[in-house]
Amino acid sequence: MTFGEQPAYLRVASDLREKIVKGALPPHTRLPSQARIREEYGVSDTVALEARKVLMAEGLVEGRSGSGTYVRARPVPRRIARSGYRPGMGSSPFRQEQSAEGVRGTWESRSEQEEAGPEIAVRLGIEPGERVMRTRYVFRDAGEPMMLSTSWEPLSVTGRTPVMLPEEGPLGGCGVVDRMAAIDIVVDNVTEEVGARPGLADELGDLGGVPGHVVMVIARTYYAGGQAVETADVVVPADRYRVAYHLPVK
């Protein structure tokens, strides 16, 4: 192999990928067998197997027990709106945003206390081991899982108050800004950082993905006077959704 040349398995995967993208291998079509790939491309069984693994990791094909490997249907990405909090609407940002997009959004949640790990402690500006309320959400669009979220709130802020549990009590489900206002804390800033990584097994299980699928992760933190009062990781399947931001000019 000359310097700079791709390994054989990547060249084979690239050619098969192009056939999938261009429709020569349409969705639900059986991928050429390992023996067929070996003969057509003049490569070894090992190269043929590694090329198939690449396509599986990219989510382009899927294995079916006892049947072979098939091209996956490629979903048309839908939008998840991100426009932040809008006052006076009496609902969470998720409900506001999905309502504006005409989406039938619902969610389920579970809250429990835990000790803050090092990363969450840094994001909240507290010491590792301090108590936080962790809440995990599964958000759905017409019953289909669309994104996950895990939030952490320092109990030094919300502990022993009516808003200690984000989804329970008189302000359950109203969102961070309204809940904090109820205990005289004024949220005045929010930051979001967007990244991407392979989905974890439990995330993909909840989202209906397959191993190797990429997810977008939005790390969001609410602040009041420079002090973080909530931080969260929002996880979105990158093959099915695009995150659209509405940024008003003031």
CSV table of C-alpha atoms in Angstrom, one decimal, residues 27-205:
chain,number,residue,atom,x,y,z
A,27,PRO,CA,-33.4,0.2,1.6
A,28,HIS,CA,-34.3,-3.3,2.7
A,29,THR,CA,-32.0,-4.8,0.0
A,30,ARG,CA,-29.7,-7.5,1.1
A,31,LEU,CA,-26.0,-6.4,1.2
A,32,PRO,CA,-23.7,-8.6,-1.0
A,33,SER,CA,-22.5,-11.6,1.0
A,34,GLN,CA,-19.0,-11.7,2.3
A,35,ALA,CA,-18.1,-14.2,-0.4
A,36,ARG,CA,-19.6,-11.9,-3.1
A,37,ILE,CA,-17.7,-8.9,-1.8
A,38,ARG,CA,-14.5,-11.0,-1.7
A,39,GLU,CA,-14.9,-12.0,-5.4
A,40,GLU,CA,-16.1,-8.7,-6.7
A,41,TYR,CA,-13.4,-6.6,-5.1
A,42,GLY,CA,-10.6,-9.2,-5.1
A,43,VAL,CA,-10.1,-8.9,-1.3
A,44,SER,CA,-9.7,-11.4,1.5
A,45,ASP,CA,-12.5,-12.5,3.8
A,46,THR,CA,-11.1,-10.4,6.6
A,47,VAL,CA,-11.3,-7.2,4.4
A,48,ALA,CA,-14.8,-8.0,3.3
A,49,LEU,CA,-15.9,-8.5,7.0
A,50,GLU,CA,-14.2,-5.3,8.1
A,51,ALA,CA,-16.0,-3.3,5.3
A,52,ARG,CA,-19.3,-4.7,6.5
A,53,LYS,CA,-18.5,-3.7,10.0
A,54,VAL,CA,-17.8,-0.1,8.9
A,55,LEU,CA,-21.2,0.1,7.3
A,56,MET,CA,-22.9,-1.3,10.4
A,57,ALA,CA,-21.1,1.2,12.6
A,58,GLU,CA,-22.3,4.0,10.4
A,59,GLY,CA,-25.9,2.8,10.7
A,60,LEU,CA,-26.2,2.2,7.0
A,61,VAL,CA,-26.9,-1.6,7.2
A,62,GLU,CA,-28.2,-3.9,9.9
A,63,GLY,CA,-27.8,-7.6,10.6
A,64,ARG,CA,-30.9,-9.9,10.7
A,65,SER,CA,-30.4,-13.1,12.5
A,66,GLY,CA,-30.2,-16.1,10.2
A,67,SER,CA,-30.9,-13.9,7.1
A,68,GLY,CA,-28.0,-11.7,6.4
A,69,THR,CA,-27.2,-8.0,6.3
A,70,TYR,CA,-29.6,-5.5,4.9
A,71,VAL,CA,-29.6,-1.8,3.9
A,72,ARG,CA,-31.4,0.3,6.5
A,73,ALA,CA,-34.1,2.7,5.5
A,74,ARG,CA,-32.7,6.3,6.0
A,75,PRO,CA,-35.1,8.4,7.9
A,76,VAL,CA,-35.8,12.0,6.8
A,77,PRO,CA,-34.5,14.1,9.6
A,78,ARG,CA,-37.1,16.2,11.6
A,79,ARG,CA,-36.5,19.4,13.5
A,80,ILE,CA,-36.2,19.9,17.2
A,81,ALA,CA,-36.7,23.5,17.9
A,82,ARG,CA,-34.5,25.3,20.5
A,83,SER,CA,-35.6,28.8,21.2
A,84,GLY,CA,-35.1,29.1,25.0
A,85,TYR,CA,-37.6,30.3,27.6
A,86,ARG,CA,-40.4,32.6,26.7
A,87,PRO,CA,-42.1,34.2,29.8
A,88,GLY,CA,-45.7,34.3,30.5
A,89,MET,CA,-46.6,31.0,28.9
A,90,GLY,CA,-46.8,28.8,32.0
A,91,SER,CA,-45.0,25.8,30.6
A,92,SER,CA,-41.6,24.3,30.1
A,93,PRO,CA,-39.3,25.3,27.2
A,94,PHE,CA,-39.8,21.9,25.7
A,95,ARG,CA,-43.6,22.2,25.7
A,96,GLN,CA,-43.4,25.8,24.3
A,97,GLU,CA,-41.0,24.8,21.5
A,98,GLN,CA,-42.8,21.7,20.4
A,99,SER,CA,-46.1,23.4,20.5
A,100,ALA,CA,-44.8,26.2,18.2
A,101,GLU,CA,-43.7,23.4,15.8
A,102,GLY,CA,-47.0,21.6,15.9
A,103,VAL,CA,-45.5,18.6,17.6
A,104,ARG,CA,-47.4,16.4,20.0
A,105,GLY,CA,-44.7,16.3,22.6
A,106,THR,CA,-45.0,14.3,25.8
A,107,TRP,CA,-42.5,13.2,28.4
A,108,GLU,CA,-41.9,10.9,31.3
A,109,SER,CA,-39.4,11.5,34.1
A,110,ARG,CA,-37.9,10.1,37.3
A,111,SER,CA,-36.1,12.1,40.0
A,112,GLU,CA,-33.7,10.9,42.7
A,113,GLN,CA,-31.1,12.4,44.9
A,114,GLU,CA,-27.4,11.6,44.4
A,115,GLU,CA,-23.9,12.9,45.1
A,116,ALA,CA,-22.5,15.2,42.4
A,117,GLY,CA,-19.6,13.6,40.4
A,118,PRO,CA,-16.6,15.7,39.5
A,119,GLU,CA,-17.9,16.8,36.0
A,120,ILE,CA,-21.3,17.9,37.3
A,121,ALA,CA,-19.8,19.6,40.3
A,122,VAL,CA,-17.6,21.7,38.0
A,123,ARG,CA,-20.7,22.6,35.9
A,124,LEU,CA,-22.7,23.6,38.9
A,125,GLY,CA,-19.9,25.3,40.7
A,126,ILE,CA,-20.2,23.1,43.8
A,127,GLU,CA,-17.9,20.6,45.5
A,128,PRO,CA,-17.8,16.9,44.4
A,129,GLY,CA,-20.0,14.8,46.6
A,130,GLU,CA,-22.5,17.6,47.3
A,131,ARG,CA,-26.1,16.4,47.1
A,132,VAL,CA,-28.0,17.1,43.9
A,133,MET,CA,-31.4,16.2,42.5
A,134,ARG,CA,-31.0,14.2,39.3
A,135,THR,CA,-34.0,14.0,36.9
A,136,ARG,CA,-34.0,11.8,33.8
A,137,TYR,CA,-36.5,12.4,31.0
A,138,VAL,CA,-37.6,10.6,27.9
A,139,PHE,CA,-39.3,13.0,25.5
A,140,ARG,CA,-41.6,11.7,22.8
A,141,ASP,CA,-43.2,12.9,19.6
A,142,ALA,CA,-46.5,11.1,19.0
A,143,GLY,CA,-45.2,8.3,21.1
A,144,GLU,CA,-41.8,7.9,19.4
A,145,PRO,CA,-38.8,8.7,21.5
A,146,MET,CA,-37.1,11.8,20.2
A,147,MET,CA,-34.6,12.9,22.8
A,148,LEU,CA,-33.4,12.2,26.4
A,149,SER,CA,-32.4,14.6,29.1
A,150,THR,CA,-30.7,14.3,32.4
A,151,SER,CA,-30.7,17.3,34.7
A,152,TRP,CA,-29.0,18.1,38.0
A,153,GLU,CA,-30.0,20.8,40.5
A,154,PRO,CA,-28.0,21.5,43.6
A,155,LEU,CA,-30.0,20.7,46.7
A,156,SER,CA,-28.3,23.6,48.4
A,157,VAL,CA,-30.5,25.7,46.2
A,158,THR,CA,-33.8,23.8,46.0
A,159,GLY,CA,-33.6,21.4,49.0
A,160,ARG,CA,-36.6,21.6,51.3
A,161,THR,CA,-38.5,24.0,49.0
A,162,PRO,CA,-41.7,23.4,47.1
A,163,VAL,CA,-39.7,23.0,43.8
A,164,MET,CA,-37.2,20.4,45.0
A,165,LEU,CA,-38.8,17.9,42.6
A,166,PRO,CA,-38.9,19.3,39.1
A,167,GLU,CA,-41.9,17.4,37.9
A,168,GLU,CA,-44.0,17.4,41.1
A,169,GLY,CA,-45.8,20.0,43.2
A,170,PRO,CA,-47.6,23.2,42.2
A,171,LEU,CA,-45.0,24.1,39.7
A,172,GLY,CA,-44.2,20.6,38.4
A,173,GLY,CA,-43.4,20.7,34.7
A,174,CYS,CA,-43.1,24.5,34.5
A,175,GLY,CA,-39.4,24.6,33.7
A,176,VAL,CA,-36.4,25.9,35.5
A,177,VAL,CA,-37.0,29.7,35.2
A,178,ASP,CA,-40.5,29.7,36.7
A,179,ARG,CA,-39.6,27.2,39.4
A,180,MET,CA,-36.6,29.2,40.5
A,181,ALA,CA,-38.7,32.4,40.4
A,182,ALA,CA,-41.0,30.8,42.9
A,183,ILE,CA,-38.2,30.6,45.5
A,184,ASP,CA,-37.0,34.1,44.7
A,185,ILE,CA,-34.1,33.1,42.4
A,186,VAL,CA,-34.0,35.1,39.1
A,187,VAL,CA,-32.5,33.1,36.2
A,188,ASP,CA,-30.8,35.6,34.0
A,189,ASN,CA,-28.6,33.5,31.6
A,190,VAL,CA,-28.5,30.1,29.9
A,191,THR,CA,-25.7,28.5,27.9
A,192,GLU,CA,-25.8,25.6,25.6
A,193,GLU,CA,-22.8,23.7,24.1
A,194,VAL,CA,-23.5,21.2,21.3
A,195,GLY,CA,-21.3,18.2,20.6
A,196,ALA,CA,-21.5,14.7,19.1
A,197,ARG,CA,-20.4,11.2,20.1
A,198,PRO,CA,-21.4,7.6,19.7
A,199,GLY,CA,-24.6,6.8,21.7
A,200,LEU,CA,-24.2,4.8,24.8
A,201,ALA,CA,-26.0,1.5,25.0
A,202,ASP,CA,-28.7,2.6,27.4
A,203,GLU,CA,-29.3,5.8,25.4
A,204,LEU,CA,-29.7,3.9,22.1
A,205,GLY,CA,-32.0,1.4,23.9
